[in-house]
Amino acid sequence: MTRIPRIYEASPLKSGQILQLSPDAANHVGRVLRMQAGAPLVLFNGKGGQYSALIEQSDKKSVQVRIGEFSASECESPLAFHLGQVISRGEKMEFTIQKSVELGVDIITPLFSSRCGVKLTGERLAKKIQQWQSIAIAACEQCGRNRVPQIRPALSLEQWLGEESNELKLNLHPRAQYSVNTLPAPNDGVRLLIGPEGGLSDDEILLARQQGFLDILLGPRVLRTETAALTAITALQCRFGDLA
Protein backbone atom coordinates (compact mmCIF):
# COMPACT_ATOMS: atom_id res chain seq x y z
CA MET A 1 0.00 0.00 0.00
CA THR A 2 1.43 3.38 -1.04
CA ARG A 3 1.88 5.82 1.83
CA ILE A 4 0.09 9.14 1.31
CA PRO A 5 2.55 12.04 1.78
CA ARG A 6 1.99 14.24 4.82
CA ILE A 7 2.64 17.93 4.19
CA TYR A 8 2.93 20.78 6.69
CA GLU A 9 0.99 23.85 5.56
CA ALA A 10 1.10 26.83 7.91
CA SER A 11 -2.06 28.42 6.48
CA PRO A 12 -5.45 28.06 8.20
CA LEU A 13 -7.13 24.90 6.89
CA LYS A 14 -10.85 24.22 6.38
CA SER A 15 -12.75 21.33 4.82
CA GLY A 16 -14.01 22.17 1.30
CA GLN A 17 -11.46 24.96 0.85
CA ILE A 18 -9.46 25.36 -2.38
CA LEU A 19 -5.97 26.26 -1.19
CA GLN A 20 -2.83 27.42 -2.94
CA LEU A 21 -0.02 25.74 -1.01
CA SER A 22 2.73 27.92 0.45
CA PRO A 23 5.96 28.10 -1.60
CA ASP A 24 7.80 25.63 0.66
CA ALA A 25 4.96 23.08 0.61
CA ALA A 26 4.39 23.55 -3.13
CA ASN A 27 8.08 23.06 -3.87
CA HIS A 28 8.08 19.80 -1.91
CA VAL A 29 4.91 18.48 -3.56
CA GLY A 30 5.47 19.69 -7.11
CA ARG A 31 9.24 19.72 -7.54
CA VAL A 32 10.55 17.12 -5.07
CA LEU A 33 7.72 14.56 -5.01
CA ARG A 34 6.55 15.43 -8.57
CA MET A 35 2.94 14.78 -7.65
CA GLN A 36 0.22 15.45 -10.20
CA ALA A 37 -3.45 16.48 -10.20
CA GLY A 38 -5.70 13.88 -8.61
CA ALA A 39 -3.08 12.60 -6.15
CA PRO A 40 -4.02 12.46 -2.46
CA LEU A 41 -2.26 14.32 0.37
CA VAL A 42 -2.58 14.73 4.10
CA LEU A 43 -2.22 18.31 5.36
CA PHE A 44 -1.56 19.57 8.89
CA ASN A 45 -0.78 23.03 10.20
CA GLY A 46 0.69 22.22 13.60
CA LYS A 47 -2.44 23.16 15.56
CA GLY A 48 -3.64 19.58 15.99
CA GLY A 49 -5.37 17.10 13.74
CA GLN A 50 -5.00 16.69 9.99
CA TYR A 51 -6.96 17.00 6.75
CA SER A 52 -7.24 14.77 3.70
CA ALA A 53 -6.70 16.64 0.44
CA LEU A 54 -6.61 16.10 -3.34
CA ILE A 55 -4.32 17.96 -5.71
CA GLU A 56 -6.33 20.08 -8.16
CA GLN A 57 -3.40 21.51 -10.10
CA SER A 58 0.35 20.98 -9.84
CA ASP A 59 3.49 22.26 -11.55
CA LYS A 60 7.00 23.17 -10.44
CA LYS A 61 5.96 26.63 -9.28
CA SER A 62 2.54 26.18 -7.66
CA VAL A 63 0.22 23.53 -6.26
CA GLN A 64 -3.51 23.92 -5.65
CA VAL A 65 -5.42 21.47 -3.47
CA ARG A 66 -8.99 20.81 -2.39
CA ILE A 67 -9.16 20.15 1.35
CA GLY A 68 -11.28 17.21 2.47
CA GLU A 69 -12.30 15.78 5.82
CA PHE A 70 -10.70 16.69 9.12
CA SER A 71 -9.35 13.97 11.41
CA ALA A 72 -8.60 14.76 15.05
CA SER A 73 -6.00 11.99 15.22
CA GLU A 74 -2.96 12.67 17.41
CA CYS A 75 0.15 10.70 18.35
CA GLU A 76 1.60 13.07 20.96
CA SER A 77 3.30 11.58 24.00
CA PRO A 78 1.60 12.09 27.36
CA LEU A 79 5.02 13.15 28.68
CA ALA A 80 5.74 16.84 28.13
CA PHE A 81 9.42 16.96 27.17
CA HIS A 82 11.82 19.92 26.94
CA LEU A 83 15.32 19.16 25.65
CA GLY A 84 18.16 21.57 26.35
CA GLN A 85 20.88 20.51 23.91
CA VAL A 86 24.31 22.14 23.85
CA ILE A 87 24.92 22.77 20.15
CA SER A 88 26.96 20.06 18.47
CA ARG A 89 28.84 20.31 15.22
CA GLY A 90 27.24 20.07 11.77
CA GLU A 91 25.02 17.12 11.07
CA LYS A 92 25.12 15.87 14.66
CA MET A 93 22.82 18.67 15.81
CA GLU A 94 20.50 18.13 12.85
CA PHE A 95 20.38 14.40 13.61
CA THR A 96 19.60 15.04 17.28
CA ILE A 97 16.76 17.41 16.42
CA GLN A 98 15.25 15.09 13.82
CA LYS A 99 15.28 12.01 16.03
CA SER A 100 14.21 13.89 19.17
CA VAL A 101 11.09 15.05 17.34
CA GLU A 102 10.39 11.49 16.20
CA LEU A 103 10.72 10.36 19.83
CA GLY A 104 8.16 12.90 21.06
CA VAL A 105 10.10 15.93 22.36
CA ASP A 106 7.92 19.07 22.49
CA ILE A 107 10.48 21.87 22.89
CA ILE A 108 14.18 22.03 21.98
CA THR A 109 16.40 24.84 23.22
CA PRO A 110 19.87 25.04 21.60
CA LEU A 111 22.47 25.98 24.22
CA PHE A 112 25.96 27.46 24.36
CA SER A 113 28.25 26.18 27.11
CA SER A 114 31.91 26.76 27.95
CA ARG A 115 33.02 23.69 25.96
CA CYS A 116 30.64 24.15 23.06
CA GLY A 117 32.72 23.88 19.89
CA VAL A 118 30.25 25.81 17.71
CA LYS A 119 30.52 29.58 17.30
CA LEU A 120 27.34 31.08 15.85
CA THR A 121 26.03 34.61 16.28
CA GLY A 122 23.69 37.10 14.67
CA GLU A 123 22.32 36.31 11.23
CA ARG A 124 24.15 32.99 10.96
CA LEU A 125 22.60 31.79 14.21
CA ALA A 126 19.12 33.00 13.17
CA LYS A 127 19.40 31.09 9.88
CA LYS A 128 20.54 27.98 11.73
CA ILE A 129 17.54 28.14 14.08
CA GLN A 130 15.28 28.47 11.04
CA GLN A 131 16.98 25.47 9.44
CA TRP A 132 16.55 23.38 12.60
CA GLN A 133 12.85 24.34 12.72
CA SER A 134 12.49 23.11 9.14
CA ILE A 135 14.10 19.82 10.17
CA ALA A 136 11.56 19.52 13.00
CA ILE A 137 8.70 20.10 10.54
CA ALA A 138 10.05 17.47 8.14
CA ALA A 139 10.37 15.01 11.03
CA CYS A 140 6.69 15.60 11.90
CA GLU A 141 5.72 14.98 8.27
CA GLN A 142 7.56 11.68 8.40
CA CYS A 143 6.54 10.37 11.82
CA GLY A 144 2.87 11.35 11.89
CA ARG A 145 2.90 14.14 14.48
CA ASN A 146 0.37 16.93 13.90
CA ARG A 147 1.87 19.34 16.43
CA VAL A 148 5.24 20.81 15.51
CA PRO A 149 7.80 21.09 18.32
CA GLN A 150 9.29 24.51 18.91
CA ILE A 151 12.97 25.18 18.28
CA ARG A 152 13.59 28.08 20.63
CA PRO A 153 16.15 30.83 20.17
CA ALA A 154 19.57 29.74 21.44
CA LEU A 155 20.46 30.58 25.05
CA SER A 156 23.55 30.40 27.19
CA LEU A 157 23.54 27.40 29.51
CA GLU A 158 23.32 29.74 32.51
CA GLN A 159 20.21 31.46 31.10
CA TRP A 160 18.46 28.16 30.43
CA LEU A 161 19.32 26.66 33.82
CA GLY A 162 17.96 29.77 35.50
CA GLU A 163 14.52 29.64 33.87
CA GLU A 164 11.70 28.99 36.32
CA SER A 165 10.12 25.60 35.75
CA ASN A 166 8.17 22.92 37.62
CA GLU A 167 9.46 20.20 35.30
CA LEU A 168 11.53 17.27 36.55
CA LYS A 169 15.03 18.60 35.79
CA LEU A 170 17.64 16.06 34.72
CA ASN A 171 21.31 16.07 33.76
CA LEU A 172 23.36 13.04 32.68
CA HIS A 173 26.33 12.22 34.92
CA PRO A 174 28.52 9.08 35.00
CA ARG A 175 28.50 8.95 38.84
CA ALA A 176 24.88 9.89 39.39
CA GLN A 177 22.68 8.84 42.28
CA TYR A 178 19.61 8.18 40.14
CA SER A 179 18.98 5.93 37.16
CA VAL A 180 15.89 6.41 35.00
CA ASN A 181 14.22 3.53 36.83
CA THR A 182 14.65 5.20 40.24
CA LEU A 183 13.42 8.67 39.29
CA PRO A 184 10.25 10.10 40.83
CA ALA A 185 7.34 10.40 38.39
CA PRO A 186 7.22 13.87 36.82
CA ASN A 187 4.04 15.88 37.47
CA ASP A 188 4.83 18.66 35.01
CA GLY A 189 6.97 17.01 32.34
CA VAL A 190 10.72 16.64 31.96
CA ARG A 191 13.48 19.16 31.28
CA LEU A 192 16.58 17.27 30.11
CA LEU A 193 20.04 18.80 29.78
CA ILE A 194 22.50 17.26 27.30
CA GLY A 195 26.03 18.65 27.32
CA PRO A 196 28.55 19.16 24.52
CA GLU A 197 30.97 16.67 23.01
CA GLY A 198 33.57 17.64 25.61
CA GLY A 199 31.10 17.40 28.49
CA LEU A 200 29.98 20.05 30.94
CA SER A 201 32.55 21.69 33.17
CA ASP A 202 32.55 21.03 36.91
CA ASP A 203 31.23 24.55 37.50
CA GLU A 204 28.35 23.97 35.04
CA ILE A 205 27.43 20.66 36.69
CA LEU A 206 27.43 22.39 40.07
CA LEU A 207 25.28 25.23 38.72
CA ALA A 208 22.78 22.72 37.32
CA ARG A 209 22.52 21.06 40.73
CA GLN A 210 22.01 24.44 42.40
CA GLN A 211 19.13 25.08 39.98
CA GLY A 212 17.41 21.83 40.95
CA PHE A 213 18.70 19.43 38.29
CA LEU A 214 19.12 15.79 39.32
CA ASP A 215 22.11 13.84 38.03
CA ILE A 216 21.03 10.64 36.29
CA LEU A 217 23.00 7.65 35.05
CA LEU A 218 22.26 5.85 31.77
CA GLY A 219 24.80 3.05 32.05
CA PRO A 220 28.50 2.21 32.33
CA ARG A 221 29.57 3.44 28.88
CA VAL A 222 30.47 6.99 27.82
CA LEU A 223 28.06 8.08 25.08
CA ARG A 224 28.53 10.70 22.39
CA THR A 225 26.32 13.76 22.79
CA GLU A 226 23.87 12.72 20.07
CA THR A 227 23.72 9.15 21.39
CA ALA A 228 23.22 10.35 24.96
CA ALA A 229 20.29 12.59 23.99
CA LEU A 230 18.40 9.91 22.09
CA THR A 231 19.13 7.18 24.64
CA ALA A 232 17.91 9.33 27.52
CA ILE A 233 14.78 10.46 25.66
CA THR A 234 13.93 6.87 24.75
CA ALA A 235 14.48 5.63 28.31
CA LEU A 236 12.32 8.41 29.76
CA GLN A 237 9.57 7.85 27.19
CA CYS A 238 9.59 4.13 28.04
CA ARG A 239 9.31 4.90 31.76
CA PHE A 240 6.90 7.85 31.76
CA GLY A 241 5.70 8.32 28.17
CA ASP A 242 4.22 6.18 25.40
CA LEU A 243 7.07 3.96 24.22
CA ALA A 244 6.54 0.33 25.15
PDB file of N, CA, C and O in Angstrom, residues 11-12 134 144 182:
ATOM      1  N   SER A  11      -0.826  27.653   6.653  1.00  0.00           N
ATOM      2  CA  SER A  11      -2.057  28.420   6.479  1.00  0.00           C
ATOM      3  C   SER A  11      -3.211  27.816   7.279  1.00  0.00           C
ATOM      4  O   SER A  11      -3.210  26.623   7.571  1.00  0.00           O
ATOM      5  N   PRO A  12      -4.232  28.625   7.619  1.00  0.00           N
ATOM      6  CA  PRO A  12      -5.454  28.060   8.196  1.00  0.00           C
ATOM      7  C   PRO A  12      -6.069  27.059   7.217  1.00  0.00           C
ATOM      8  O   PRO A  12      -6.080  27.287   6.001  1.00  0.00           O
ATOM      9  N   SER A 134      12.905  23.820  10.347  1.00  0.00           N
ATOM     10  CA  SER A 134      12.487  23.105   9.136  1.00  0.00           C
ATOM     11  C   SER A 134      12.721  21.603   9.272  1.00  0.00           C
ATOM     12  O   SER A 134      11.915  20.788   8.798  1.00  0.00           O
ATOM     13  N   GLY A 144       4.298  11.325  11.635  1.00  0.00           N
ATOM     14  CA  GLY A 144       2.872  11.353  11.889  1.00  0.00           C
ATOM     15  C   GLY A 144       2.401  12.343  12.934  1.00  0.00           C
ATOM     16  O   GLY A 144       1.210  12.410  13.234  1.00  0.00           O
ATOM     17  N   THR A 182      14.836   4.781  38.847  1.00  0.00           N
ATOM     18  CA  THR A 182      14.646   5.196  40.238  1.00  0.00           C
ATOM     19  C   THR A 182      14.176   6.639  40.368  1.00  0.00           C
ATOM     20  O   THR A 182      14.075   7.158  41.473  1.00  0.00           O
TER      21      THR A 182
END
